[in-house]
CSV table of C-alpha atoms and ligand atoms in Angstrom, one decimal:
chain,number,residue,atom,x,y,z
I,1,MET,CA,7.5,-20.2,-2.3
I,2,ALA,CA,6.2,-23.7,-2.1
I,3,VAL,CA,5.1,-23.5,-5.7
I,4,SER,CA,8.5,-22.2,-7.0
I,5,ARG,CA,10.3,-25.0,-5.0
I,6,SER,CA,8.1,-27.7,-6.5
I,7,SER,CA,8.6,-26.3,-10.1
I,8,GLN,CA,12.3,-26.3,-9.5
I,9,LYS,CA,12.1,-29.9,-8.4
I,10,ASN,CA,10.1,-30.7,-11.6
I,11,ARG,CA,12.6,-29.2,-13.7
I,12,PHE,CA,15.4,-31.1,-12.0
I,13,LEU,CA,13.4,-34.4,-12.7
I,14,VAL,CA,12.9,-33.4,-16.3
I,15,LEU,CA,16.7,-32.8,-16.6
I,16,ILE,CA,17.5,-36.2,-15.1
I,17,PHE,CA,14.9,-37.9,-17.3
I,18,THR,CA,16.2,-36.3,-20.5
I,19,THR,CA,19.7,-37.2,-19.6
I,20,ALA,CA,18.6,-40.9,-19.1
I,21,VAL,CA,16.8,-40.9,-22.4
I,22,VAL,CA,19.8,-39.4,-24.2
I,23,ALA,CA,22.1,-41.9,-22.7
I,24,LEU,CA,19.8,-44.7,-23.6
I,25,GLY,CA,19.6,-43.4,-27.1
I,26,LEU,CA,23.2,-43.2,-27.3
I,27,TYR,CA,23.7,-46.7,-26.2
I,28,LEU,CA,21.2,-48.0,-28.7
I,29,PHE,CA,22.7,-46.0,-31.4
I,30,ASN,CA,26.1,-47.4,-30.6
I,31,LYS,CA,24.8,-50.9,-30.2
I,32,PHE,CA,22.9,-51.2,-33.5
I,33,PHE,CA,25.1,-49.3,-35.9
I,34,GLY,CA,28.4,-50.0,-34.2
I,35,TYR,CA,29.6,-46.5,-34.6
I,36,GLY,CA,31.4,-44.6,-31.8
I,37,LEU,CA,30.5,-41.2,-31.1
I,38,ALA,CA,33.9,-40.0,-30.5
I,39,LEU,CA,34.5,-36.3,-31.8
I,40,GLY,CA,36.2,-36.2,-35.1
I,41,TYR,CA,34.6,-39.5,-36.4
I,42,PRO,CA,35.3,-39.8,-40.1
I,43,GLU,CA,32.7,-41.2,-42.6
I,44,PRO,CA,30.0,-41.1,-43.9
I,45,THR,CA,28.8,-37.5,-43.6
I,46,TRP,CA,25.0,-38.1,-43.0
I,47,PHE,CA,25.9,-40.4,-40.1
I,48,ARG,CA,27.6,-37.5,-38.4
I,49,ILE,CA,24.2,-35.7,-38.1
I,50,PRO,CA,22.7,-37.9,-35.3
I,51,ALA,CA,26.1,-37.5,-33.5
I,52,LEU,CA,25.9,-33.8,-33.9
I,53,VAL,CA,22.4,-33.8,-32.5
I,54,LEU,CA,23.3,-36.0,-29.5
I,55,TRP,CA,26.5,-33.9,-28.7
I,56,ALA,CA,24.3,-30.7,-29.0
I,57,LEU,CA,22.0,-32.3,-26.5
I,58,PHE,CA,24.8,-33.0,-24.1
I,59,ALA,CA,26.1,-29.5,-24.7
I,60,TYR,CA,22.7,-28.1,-23.9
I,61,LEU,CA,22.3,-30.2,-20.7
I,62,GLY,CA,25.9,-29.1,-19.6
I,63,VAL,CA,25.1,-25.5,-20.1
I,64,ARG,CA,21.9,-25.8,-18.0
I,65,VAL,CA,23.8,-27.6,-15.2
I,66,ILE,CA,26.5,-24.8,-15.2
I,67,ASN,CA,23.7,-22.2,-15.3
I,68,ALA,CA,22.0,-23.8,-12.3
I,69,ALA,CA,25.3,-24.0,-10.5
I,70,VAL,CA,26.3,-20.4,-11.2
I,71,PHE,CA,23.0,-18.6,-10.8
I,72,ASP,CA,21.0,-20.6,-8.3
I,73,PHE,CA,23.9,-21.5,-6.1
I,74,ALA,CA,26.3,-18.6,-6.4
I,75,PHE,CA,23.7,-15.9,-6.6
I,76,ARG,CA,20.8,-17.1,-4.6
I,77,VAL,CA,22.6,-18.9,-1.9
I,78,ARG,CA,25.8,-17.0,-1.5
I,79,ARG,CA,24.6,-13.5,-2.4
I,80,GLY,CA,21.1,-13.9,-1.3
I,81,TYR,CA,19.3,-12.6,-4.4
I,82,GLU,CA,18.1,-14.0,-7.7
I,83,ALA,CA,20.1,-13.3,-10.8
I,84,PRO,CA,18.2,-11.3,-13.6
I,85,SER,CA,16.6,-13.8,-15.9
I,86,LEU,CA,17.9,-11.9,-18.9
I,87,VAL,CA,21.6,-12.4,-17.6
I,88,ARG,CA,20.8,-16.1,-17.3
I,89,ASN,CA,19.4,-16.2,-20.8
I,90,ILE,CA,22.3,-14.5,-22.4
I,91,PHE,CA,24.7,-16.8,-20.5
I,92,THR,CA,22.9,-19.9,-21.8
I,93,LEU,CA,22.7,-18.7,-25.4
I,94,VAL,CA,26.3,-17.6,-25.6
I,95,ALA,CA,27.7,-20.8,-23.9
I,96,PHE,CA,25.5,-23.0,-26.1
I,97,THR,CA,26.5,-21.2,-29.3
I,98,ILE,CA,30.2,-21.6,-28.5
I,99,LEU,CA,29.8,-25.3,-27.6
I,100,PHE,CA,27.8,-25.9,-30.6
I,101,VAL,CA,30.3,-24.3,-32.9
I,102,LEU,CA,33.2,-26.3,-31.3
I,103,ILE,CA,31.3,-29.7,-31.7
I,104,PHE,CA,30.3,-28.8,-35.2
I,105,LYS,CA,33.8,-28.0,-36.2
I,106,SER,CA,35.2,-31.2,-34.7
I,107,LEU,CA,32.6,-33.4,-36.5
I,108,TYR,CA,32.7,-31.5,-39.8
I,109,THR,CA,36.4,-30.4,-40.0
I,110,ASP,CA,36.1,-29.8,-43.7
I,111,VAL,CA,33.0,-27.4,-43.5
I,112,GLN,CA,33.7,-23.7,-43.1
I,113,LEU,CA,31.1,-22.6,-40.5
I,114,GLY,CA,32.0,-18.8,-40.9
I,115,ALA,CA,31.4,-19.0,-44.7
I,116,ILE,CA,28.0,-20.6,-44.1
I,117,PHE,CA,27.0,-17.7,-41.8
I,118,THR,CA,28.4,-15.0,-43.9
I,119,THR,CA,27.5,-16.2,-47.3
I,120,SER,CA,24.3,-18.1,-46.9
I,121,ALA,CA,21.4,-16.2,-48.4
I,122,ILE,CA,18.8,-18.3,-46.5
I,123,PHE,CA,20.6,-17.5,-43.2
I,124,GLY,CA,20.4,-13.9,-44.1
I,125,VAL,CA,16.7,-14.1,-44.8
I,126,ILE,CA,16.0,-15.9,-41.5
I,127,ILE,CA,17.8,-13.4,-39.6
I,128,GLY,CA,16.3,-10.5,-41.6
I,129,LEU,CA,12.7,-11.6,-41.3
I,130,ALA,CA,12.1,-14.3,-38.6
I,131,LEU,CA,14.5,-13.0,-35.9
I,132,GLN,CA,14.0,-9.3,-36.4
I,133,ASP,CA,11.4,-8.8,-33.6
I,134,THR,CA,13.1,-11.4,-31.4
I,135,LEU,CA,16.5,-9.6,-31.7
I,136,GLY,CA,14.9,-6.3,-31.3
I,137,ASN,CA,13.3,-7.4,-28.1
I,138,PHE,CA,16.6,-9.0,-27.0
I,139,PHE,CA,18.7,-5.8,-27.5
I,140,ALA,CA,16.0,-3.6,-25.9
I,141,GLY,CA,16.0,-6.1,-22.9
I,142,ILE,CA,19.8,-5.6,-22.6
I,143,SER,CA,19.4,-1.9,-22.6
I,144,LEU,CA,16.5,-2.0,-20.1
I,145,HIS,CA,18.9,-4.1,-17.8
I,146,ALA,CA,21.7,-1.7,-18.3
I,147,ASP,CA,19.7,1.4,-17.7
I,148,ARG,CA,17.5,0.0,-14.9
I,149,PRO,CA,14.8,2.7,-15.2
I,150,PHE,CA,12.6,0.5,-13.1
I,151,GLN,CA,12.8,-2.6,-11.1
I,152,VAL,CA,10.8,-5.7,-10.2
I,153,GLY,CA,8.1,-4.4,-7.6
I,154,ASP,CA,7.8,-0.9,-9.1
I,155,VAL,CA,4.5,0.3,-10.4
I,156,ILE,CA,4.7,1.4,-14.0
I,157,VAL,CA,2.2,2.9,-16.6
I,158,VAL,CA,3.3,1.8,-20.2
I,159,GLY,CA,2.1,2.0,-23.7
I,160,GLN,CA,-0.7,3.9,-25.3
I,161,GLN,CA,-3.3,1.8,-23.6
I,162,LYS,CA,-1.8,2.9,-20.4
I,163,HIS,CA,-1.2,-0.5,-18.9
I,164,THR,CA,-0.6,0.0,-15.2
I,165,GLY,CA,0.5,-2.6,-12.7
I,166,VAL,CA,3.3,-3.9,-10.7
I,167,VAL,CA,6.5,-5.2,-12.6
I,168,GLU,CA,6.8,-9.0,-12.0
I,169,SER,CA,9.8,-9.8,-14.2
I,170,ILE,CA,11.9,-8.4,-17.1
I,171,ASN,CA,13.3,-11.1,-19.4
I,172,TRP,CA,14.9,-11.2,-22.8
I,173,ARG,CA,11.6,-10.9,-24.5
I,174,ALA,CA,9.1,-8.8,-22.5
I,175,ILE,CA,8.1,-7.0,-19.2
I,176,LYS,CA,5.7,-8.8,-17.2
I,177,ILE,CA,3.2,-6.6,-15.5
I,178,ARG,CA,0.5,-7.6,-12.9
I,179,THR,CA,-2.3,-5.2,-13.2
I,180,PHE,CA,-4.7,-4.0,-10.3
I,181,GLN,CA,-7.3,-6.4,-11.7
I,182,ASN,CA,-4.8,-9.2,-11.1
I,183,HIS,CA,-4.3,-9.7,-14.9
I,184,ILE,CA,-0.9,-10.3,-16.5
I,185,VAL,CA,0.2,-7.9,-19.2
I,186,LEU,CA,3.3,-8.7,-21.3
I,187,VAL,CA,4.9,-5.7,-23.1
I,188,SER,CA,7.5,-6.6,-25.4
I,189,ASN,CA,10.8,-4.9,-24.7
I,190,SER,CA,11.1,-3.4,-28.2
I,191,ASN,CA,7.7,-1.8,-27.7
I,192,ALA,CA,8.7,-0.6,-24.1
I,193,ALA,CA,11.7,1.0,-25.5
I,194,LYS,CA,9.7,3.0,-28.0
I,195,GLU,CA,7.0,4.2,-25.5
I,196,ALA,CA,7.1,6.6,-22.6
I,197,ILE,CA,6.9,4.8,-19.4
I,198,GLU,CA,5.9,6.4,-16.2
I,199,VAL,CA,7.7,4.8,-13.2
I,200,CYS,CA,6.6,4.9,-9.6
I,201,PRO,CA,9.5,3.3,-7.7
I,202,ARG,CA,8.8,1.2,-4.7
I,203,ASP,CA,11.3,3.0,-2.4
I,204,ASN,CA,10.1,6.4,-3.4
I,205,LEU,CA,7.4,8.6,-1.8
I,206,ASN,CA,4.9,8.8,-4.8
I,207,ALA,CA,2.1,11.3,-4.6
I,208,ARG,CA,-1.6,10.9,-5.7
I,209,LEU,CA,-4.3,13.5,-6.3
I,210,VAL,CA,-7.9,13.0,-5.2
I,211,PHE,CA,-10.6,15.6,-6.3
I,212,PHE,CA,-13.8,16.8,-4.6
I,213,GLY,CA,-16.0,19.8,-4.7
I,214,THR,CA,-17.7,22.1,-2.1
I,215,LEU,CA,-20.4,24.9,-2.2
I,216,TYR,CA,-19.3,28.5,-2.7
I,217,THR,CA,-20.8,29.2,0.7
I,218,ASP,CA,-18.2,27.0,2.5
I,219,SER,CA,-15.1,28.8,3.9
I,220,PRO,CA,-11.9,27.7,2.0
I,221,ALA,CA,-9.7,28.1,5.1
I,222,LYS,CA,-12.0,25.8,7.1
I,223,THR,CA,-12.2,23.3,4.4
I,224,ILE,CA,-8.4,23.0,4.0
I,225,HIS,CA,-7.9,22.6,7.7
I,226,VAL,CA,-10.8,20.0,8.1
I,227,VAL,CA,-9.8,18.0,5.0
I,228,ARG,CA,-6.1,18.0,5.7
I,229,GLU,CA,-6.5,16.9,9.2
I,230,SER,CA,-8.9,14.1,8.3
I,231,VAL,CA,-6.6,12.7,5.6
I,232,ARG,CA,-3.2,12.9,7.2
I,233,ASP,CA,-3.5,9.9,9.6
I,234,ALA,CA,-5.3,7.6,7.1
I,235,ASP,CA,-3.7,4.2,6.5
I,236,ASN,CA,-0.9,4.2,4.0
I,237,VAL,CA,-0.8,8.0,3.8
I,238,SER,CA,2.8,9.0,4.5
I,239,GLU,CA,3.5,10.8,7.8
I,240,LYS,CA,6.7,12.3,6.2
I,241,ILE,CA,5.0,14.9,4.1
I,242,THR,CA,1.7,16.6,5.2
I,243,PRO,CA,-1.0,16.4,2.6
I,244,ILE,CA,-1.8,19.5,0.6
I,245,VAL,CA,-5.4,20.5,0.1
I,246,ARG,CA,-5.8,23.3,-2.6
I,247,ILE,CA,-8.3,24.9,-4.8
I,248,ARG,CA,-7.8,23.7,-8.4
I,249,ASN,CA,-10.6,25.5,-10.0
I,250,LEU,CA,-13.6,27.9,-9.3
I,251,GLY,CA,-16.1,25.9,-11.3
I,252,ASP,CA,-19.6,26.8,-12.5
I,253,SER,CA,-21.3,25.3,-9.5
I,254,ALA,CA,-18.6,24.5,-7.1
I,255,ILE,CA,-15.3,25.2,-5.6
I,256,GLU,CA,-13.1,22.3,-7.1
I,257,TRP,CA,-10.5,20.9,-4.8
I,258,GLU,CA,-7.6,18.6,-5.0
I,259,ILE,CA,-5.9,16.7,-2.3
I,260,LYS,CA,-2.3,15.8,-2.9
I,261,TYR,CA,-0.9,13.2,-0.6
I,262,TRP,CA,2.0,10.9,-0.5
I,263,LEU,CA,1.8,7.1,-0.2
I,264,GLU,CA,4.0,4.6,1.8
I,265,ASP,CA,3.1,1.8,-0.6
I,266,TYR,CA,2.1,3.0,-4.0
I,267,ALA,CA,0.8,-0.3,-5.1
I,268,LYS,CA,-2.2,0.2,-2.9
I,269,TYR,CA,-3.2,3.5,-4.3
I,270,ASN,CA,-6.7,2.5,-5.3
I,271,ASP,CA,-7.5,1.4,-1.7
I,272,THR,CA,-5.9,4.6,-0.3
I,273,ASP,CA,-7.6,6.9,-2.7
I,274,ALA,CA,-10.9,5.4,-1.6
I,275,LEU,CA,-10.1,5.8,2.1
I,276,VAL,CA,-9.1,9.5,1.5
I,277,ARG,CA,-12.5,10.1,-0.2
I,278,GLN,CA,-14.2,8.4,2.8
I,279,ARG,CA,-12.3,10.6,5.1
I,280,VAL,CA,-13.3,13.7,3.2
I,281,TRP,CA,-17.0,12.6,3.4
I,282,TYR,CA,-16.9,12.3,7.2
I,283,ALA,CA,-14.9,15.3,7.7
I,284,LEU,CA,-17.1,17.6,5.6
I,285,ARG,CA,-20.2,16.0,7.3
I,286,ARG,CA,-18.9,16.7,10.8
I,287,SER,CA,-17.9,20.3,10.1
I,288,GLY,CA,-21.2,21.3,8.4
I,289,LEU,CA,-19.3,21.7,5.0
I,290,THR,CA,-21.3,20.6,1.9
I,291,PHE,CA,-20.3,18.7,-1.2
I,292,SER,CA,-21.3,20.5,-4.3
I,293,THR,CA,-23.9,19.1,-6.5
I,294,PRO,CA,-24.5,20.3,-10.1
I,295,THR,CA,-26.7,23.4,-10.1
I,296,LEU,CA,-28.8,22.3,-12.9
I,297,THR,CA,-29.8,19.2,-11.1
I,298,LEU,CA,-33.0,19.5,-8.9
I,299,HIS,CA,-31.9,17.9,-5.6
I,300,THR,CA,-35.0,16.5,-4.1
I,301,GLN,CA,-33.5,14.5,-1.2
I,302,ARG,CA,-35.1,16.0,2.0
I,303,LYS,CA,-32.6,14.9,4.6
I,304,ALA,CA,-29.2,13.0,4.5
I,305,VAL,CA,-29.3,9.4,5.5
I,306,ILE,CA,-26.8,9.9,8.5
I,307,ARG,CA,-27.9,13.0,10.3
I,308,PRO,CA,-25.2,15.2,11.8
I,309,THR,CA,-26.9,15.8,15.1
I,310,THR,CA,-29.1,13.6,17.0
I,311,ALA,CA,-32.7,14.4,18.1
I,312,GLU,CA,-32.8,16.4,21.4
I,313,GLU,CA,-34.8,13.8,23.3
I,314,GLN,CA,-32.4,11.1,22.4
I,315,ILE,CA,-29.5,13.3,23.4
I,316,ALA,CA,-31.1,14.0,26.7
I,317,ASP,CA,-31.7,10.3,27.3
I,318,ARG,CA,-28.1,9.6,26.5
I,319,LEU,CA,-26.8,12.2,28.8
I,320,SER,CA,-29.0,11.0,31.7
I,321,ALA,CA,-27.2,7.7,31.4
I,322,VAL,CA,-23.8,9.4,32.0
I,323,ASP,CA,-22.9,8.8,35.6
I,324,VAL,CA,-21.8,12.3,36.3
I,325,PHE,CA,-24.9,13.9,34.9
I,326,SER,CA,-27.4,11.6,36.7
I,327,PRO,CA,-28.1,14.3,39.5
I,328,LEU,CA,-29.4,16.8,36.8
I,329,SER,CA,-33.1,17.3,36.4
I,330,PRO,CA,-34.9,16.5,33.2
I,331,GLU,CA,-35.2,20.2,32.5
I,332,GLU,CA,-31.4,20.6,33.0
I,333,LEU,CA,-30.7,17.6,30.8
I,334,LYS,CA,-32.8,19.2,28.1
I,335,GLN,CA,-30.9,22.5,28.3
I,336,LEU,CA,-27.6,20.5,28.2
I,337,ALA,CA,-28.8,18.5,25.2
I,338,THR,CA,-29.6,21.8,23.3
I,339,ALA,CA,-26.1,23.0,23.8
I,340,THR,CA,-24.4,19.8,22.6
I,341,VAL,CA,-23.1,19.3,19.0
I,342,GLY,CA,-23.0,15.8,17.5
I,343,HIS,CA,-20.0,14.7,15.3
I,344,VAL,CA,-19.6,11.4,13.4
I,345,PHE,CA,-16.0,10.0,13.1
I,346,ALA,CA,-14.7,7.3,10.9
I,347,PRO,CA,-13.0,4.1,12.1
I,348,SER,CA,-9.4,4.8,13.2
I,349,GLU,CA,-9.9,8.6,13.1
I,350,THR,CA,-8.3,10.7,15.8
I,351,LEU,CA,-10.9,12.7,17.9
I,352,ILE,CA,-8.4,14.3,20.3
I,353,ARG,CA,-4.5,14.7,20.0
I,354,ALA,CA,-2.4,14.6,23.1
I,355,GLY,CA,-0.8,18.1,23.7
I,356,ASP,CA,-3.5,20.1,21.9
I,357,GLU,CA,-5.5,22.8,23.7
I,358,GLY,CA,-9.1,21.8,24.5
I,359,SER,CA,-12.2,23.6,25.5
I,360,SER,CA,-14.8,20.9,25.3
I,361,MET,CA,-15.6,17.4,26.5
I,362,PHE,CA,-17.3,14.5,24.7
I,363,VAL,CA,-19.9,11.9,25.5
I,364,VAL,CA,-19.8,8.7,23.3
I,365,HIS,CA,-23.3,8.5,21.7
I,366,ASN,CA,-22.7,5.4,19.5
I,367,GLY,CA,-19.5,3.4,18.9
I,368,ARG,CA,-16.3,3.0,20.8
I,369,VAL,CA,-13.1,5.0,21.2
I,370,ALA,CA,-9.6,4.1,22.6
I,371,VAL,CA,-7.7,6.3,24.8
I,372,GLN,CA,-4.0,6.0,23.9
I,373,VAL,CA,-0.8,7.4,25.3
I,374,ALA,CA,2.7,7.4,23.4
I,375,ASP,CA,5.0,4.5,24.6
I,376,LYS,CA,8.4,3.4,23.5
I,377,GLY,CA,6.9,0.6,21.2
I,378,GLY,CA,4.2,2.8,19.8
I,379,PRO,CA,0.7,3.9,21.1
I,380,ARG,CA,-0.5,2.1,24.3
I,381,THR,CA,-4.2,1.8,25.0
I,382,VAL,CA,-5.1,2.8,28.5
I,383,ALA,CA,-8.9,2.6,28.2
I,384,VAL,CA,-11.7,1.8,25.8
I,385,LEU,CA,-14.8,3.9,26.2
I,386,SER,CA,-18.1,3.1,24.7
I,387,GLU,CA,-21.8,4.6,24.8
I,388,GLY,CA,-22.5,6.6,27.9
I,389,ASN,CA,-18.8,7.2,28.7
I,390,PHE,CA,-17.2,10.6,28.5
I,391,PHE,CA,-13.8,11.9,27.7
I,392,GLY,CA,-11.9,15.2,27.1
I,393,GLU,CA,-13.0,16.5,30.5
I,394,MET,CA,-9.4,16.8,31.8
I,395,ALA,CA,-8.4,19.7,29.5
I,396,LEU,CA,-11.9,21.3,29.7
I,397,PHE,CA,-12.0,21.4,33.4
I,398,THR,CA,-8.3,22.0,34.3
I,399,GLY,CA,-7.3,24.2,31.3
I,400,GLU,CA,-4.2,22.0,30.7
I,401,PRO,CA,-3.4,20.4,27.4
I,402,ARG,CA,-4.9,17.2,26.3
I,403,THR,CA,-3.3,14.2,28.2
I,404,ALA,CA,-3.9,11.4,25.6
I,405,ASN,CA,-5.0,10.6,22.0
I,406,VAL,CA,-8.5,9.4,21.6
I,407,VAL,CA,-9.1,7.3,18.5
I,408,ALA,CA,-12.4,5.9,17.1
I,409,LEU,CA,-12.3,2.1,17.0
I,410,GLU,CA,-15.4,2.0,14.8
I,411,GLU,CA,-17.7,4.6,13.2
I,412,THR,CA,-18.4,6.7,16.3
I,413,GLU,CA,-20.9,9.5,17.1
I,414,VAL,CA,-20.0,11.8,19.9
I,415,LEU,CA,-21.8,14.6,21.6
I,416,GLU,CA,-19.6,17.7,22.2
I,417,ILE,CA,-20.2,19.8,25.4
I,418,GLY,CA,-18.4,23.2,25.4
I,419,HIS,CA,-17.1,25.3,28.3
I,420,ALA,CA,-20.1,27.8,28.4
I,421,ALA,CA,-22.6,24.9,28.8
I,422,MET,CA,-20.7,23.3,31.6
I,423,LYS,CA,-20.2,26.6,33.4
I,424,HIS,CA,-23.9,27.0,33.4
I,425,ILE,CA,-24.5,23.6,34.8
I,426,PHE,CA,-21.9,24.0,37.5
I,427,GLU,CA,-23.5,27.2,38.7
I,428,THR,CA,-26.8,25.4,39.3
I,429,ASN,CA,-25.2,22.1,40.4
I,430,PRO,CA,-22.0,22.7,42.4
I,431,SER,CA,-21.9,19.0,43.4
I,432,LEU,CA,-21.2,18.0,39.8
I,433,ALA,CA,-17.8,19.6,39.8
I,434,GLU,CA,-16.9,17.2,42.8
I,435,SER,CA,-17.9,14.0,41.1
I,436,ILE,CA,-16.2,15.0,37.9
I,437,SER,CA,-13.1,15.7,39.9
I,438,TRP,CA,-13.0,12.1,41.2
I,439,THR,CA,-13.1,10.7,37.7
I,440,ILE,CA,-10.3,13.1,36.6
I,441,ALA,CA,-8.2,12.2,39.7
I,442,GLU,CA,-8.7,8.5,39.1
I,443,ARG,CA,-7.8,8.8,35.3
I,444,GLN,CA,-4.7,11.0,36.3
I,445,ALA,CA,-3.7,8.3,38.6
I,446,ASP,CA,-4.0,5.7,35.8
I,447,LEU,CA,-1.9,7.8,33.4
I,448,ALA,CA,0.7,8.3,36.1
I,449,ALA,CA,0.9,4.5,36.9
I,450,GLY,CA,1.7,3.8,33.2
I,451,SER,CA,4.2,6.4,32.5
I,452,LEU,CA,7.6,7.3,34.2
I,453,GLN,CA,7.3,10.9,33.2
I,454,ALA,CA,3.8,11.3,34.6
I,455,SER,CA,4.8,9.5,37.9
I,456,GLN,CA,7.4,12.1,38.4
I,457,ASP,CA,4.9,14.8,38.2
I,458,SER,CA,2.8,15.4,41.1
I,459,VAL,CA,-0.4,13.4,40.9
I,460,HIS,CA,-3.4,15.5,41.7
I,461,GLU,CA,-5.6,14.4,44.4
I,462,SER,CA,-9.3,14.9,43.7
I,463,ALA,CA,-9.4,17.7,46.2
I,464,GLY,CA,-6.7,19.5,44.2
I,465,VAL,CA,-8.6,18.8,40.9
I,466,LEU,CA,-11.8,20.2,42.4
I,467,ALA,CA,-9.9,23.3,43.5
I,468,SER,CA,-8.5,23.8,40.1
I,469,ILE,CA,-11.9,23.2,38.4
I,470,LYS,CA,-13.5,25.8,40.6
I,471,ARG,CA,-10.7,28.3,39.9
I,472,PHE,CA,-10.9,27.6,36.2
I,473,PHE,CA,-14.6,28.0,36.1
I,474,GLY,CA,-14.7,30.9,38.5
I,475,LEU,CA,-16.9,29.0,41.1
I,476,ARG,CA,-17.0,29.6,44.7
U,1,CMP,P1,-8.1,15.2,28.1
U,1,CMP,O1,-6.9,15.2,28.7
U,1,CMP,O2,-8.9,16.4,27.9
U,1,CMP,O3,-7.9,14.5,26.7
U,1,CMP,C1,-7.7,13.1,26.6
U,1,CMP,C2,-8.7,12.4,27.3
U,1,CMP,O4,-8.5,10.9,27.6
U,1,CMP,C3,-8.7,12.9,28.8
U,1,CMP,O5,-9.2,14.2,28.8
U,1,CMP,C4,-9.6,11.8,29.4
U,1,CMP,O6,-10.9,12.2,29.2
U,1,CMP,C5,-9.2,10.6,28.7
U,1,CMP,N1,-8.4,9.7,29.5
U,1,CMP,C6,-7.2,9.9,29.9
U,1,CMP,N2,-6.8,9.0,30.7
U,1,CMP,C7,-7.8,8.1,30.8
U,1,CMP,C8,-7.9,6.9,31.5
U,1,CMP,N3,-6.9,6.4,32.3
U,1,CMP,N4,-9.0,6.2,31.5
U,1,CMP,C9,-10.1,6.8,30.7
U,1,CMP,N5,-9.9,7.9,30.0
U,1,CMP,C10,-8.8,8.6,30.1
């Protein structure tokens, strides 16, 4: 914005300067030669040439002033948008040509301008050769403006070289595209008119395809579910259409998949494709699904860099630091550790969705998560939980739907503890149910304090929660 203002100012100064120089020239011309510059000056013929040039200059400046008044003031200030540059250029060209013809006719009353244009062989050659491309571009530009197949801000793919980028301007000569490497590509209007152009309009939900492969041993139904859920809430993936995950080919060494997803802002498709691939990696990893590798390649890597589950001792250590599990003996902690499953989530991935059924709880092993509830202005964070904190216990112990969304704030590894493992622990440690019921009651009170709906519901006392835990787990 600042740049365009200063360049406008510069243009204005150049205009003033040119006018001053022309006026000075006019003055000197008049002074030394004693000739007036009135239109229709009689003799001699050659002396009328400087007059013609000067008047043409005046005419040009006049047209520029009118151009600025009409298009800068009337369009930008009054209507609030910029006039297309092609319209401006046509206006300048037509207005200047008319004025030039009028001036010429006044100075050279005896010359038939029409005859020069129609009979001059030289003019014909100039038009035929030199202006051929220019006129081609010009008329192609007019048809582009009339058709409006795309607009400034749209992403287009044009030409045999498949130039791809965001349209920055369309003028009388060329279409200016800014590529995703931040280069400028100019495609002449006449070339663009001959080529097929792929247009991805800005205000349209444009789709992308991302490919990956899995082993034949992996279940397709599971892959579809896991990948779709991991991709649908990635940044810039439209919420309006659920991504489609489908098998595109049963290849020699892999099930070949494609993900079709729709973008909010198509100009950011490179970043979004990358994010989708990243999500797929994490999702497959967590779910024990495997990327395919070419069968002819000897895969010598013994273990993946990030392991899906953590070593048992480390897990037992982590669980011993969780306040509600502190009464457990080392033996019980070891048993519980064996029953847990480790999962890794990408930053901003949703671990738990409010309203879902839930039959397990989670302990944060590494990283941080936010507990969020829906509010009028979007999600509201009620708590941030880090290493050693647990969540998901409310649905597990009460059998009710999940009360909040839990979203990873960074790459987060959690330990999942299922219903069966907890039941076993409760049977040998009845006091555990009590301490968990306090946490649940506290969290329920927190949720109720922040939400009108929840405060209207009865807030469970910890005794009530304890009773429902016992009922749900069949404890005495
Ligand atoms: P659950 O209802 O199973 O799923 C969402 C989880 O968010 C919930 O269990 C709790 O573990 C957690 N949660 C809800 N409210 C709070 C809170 N106020 N503070 C901390 N964690 C909470």
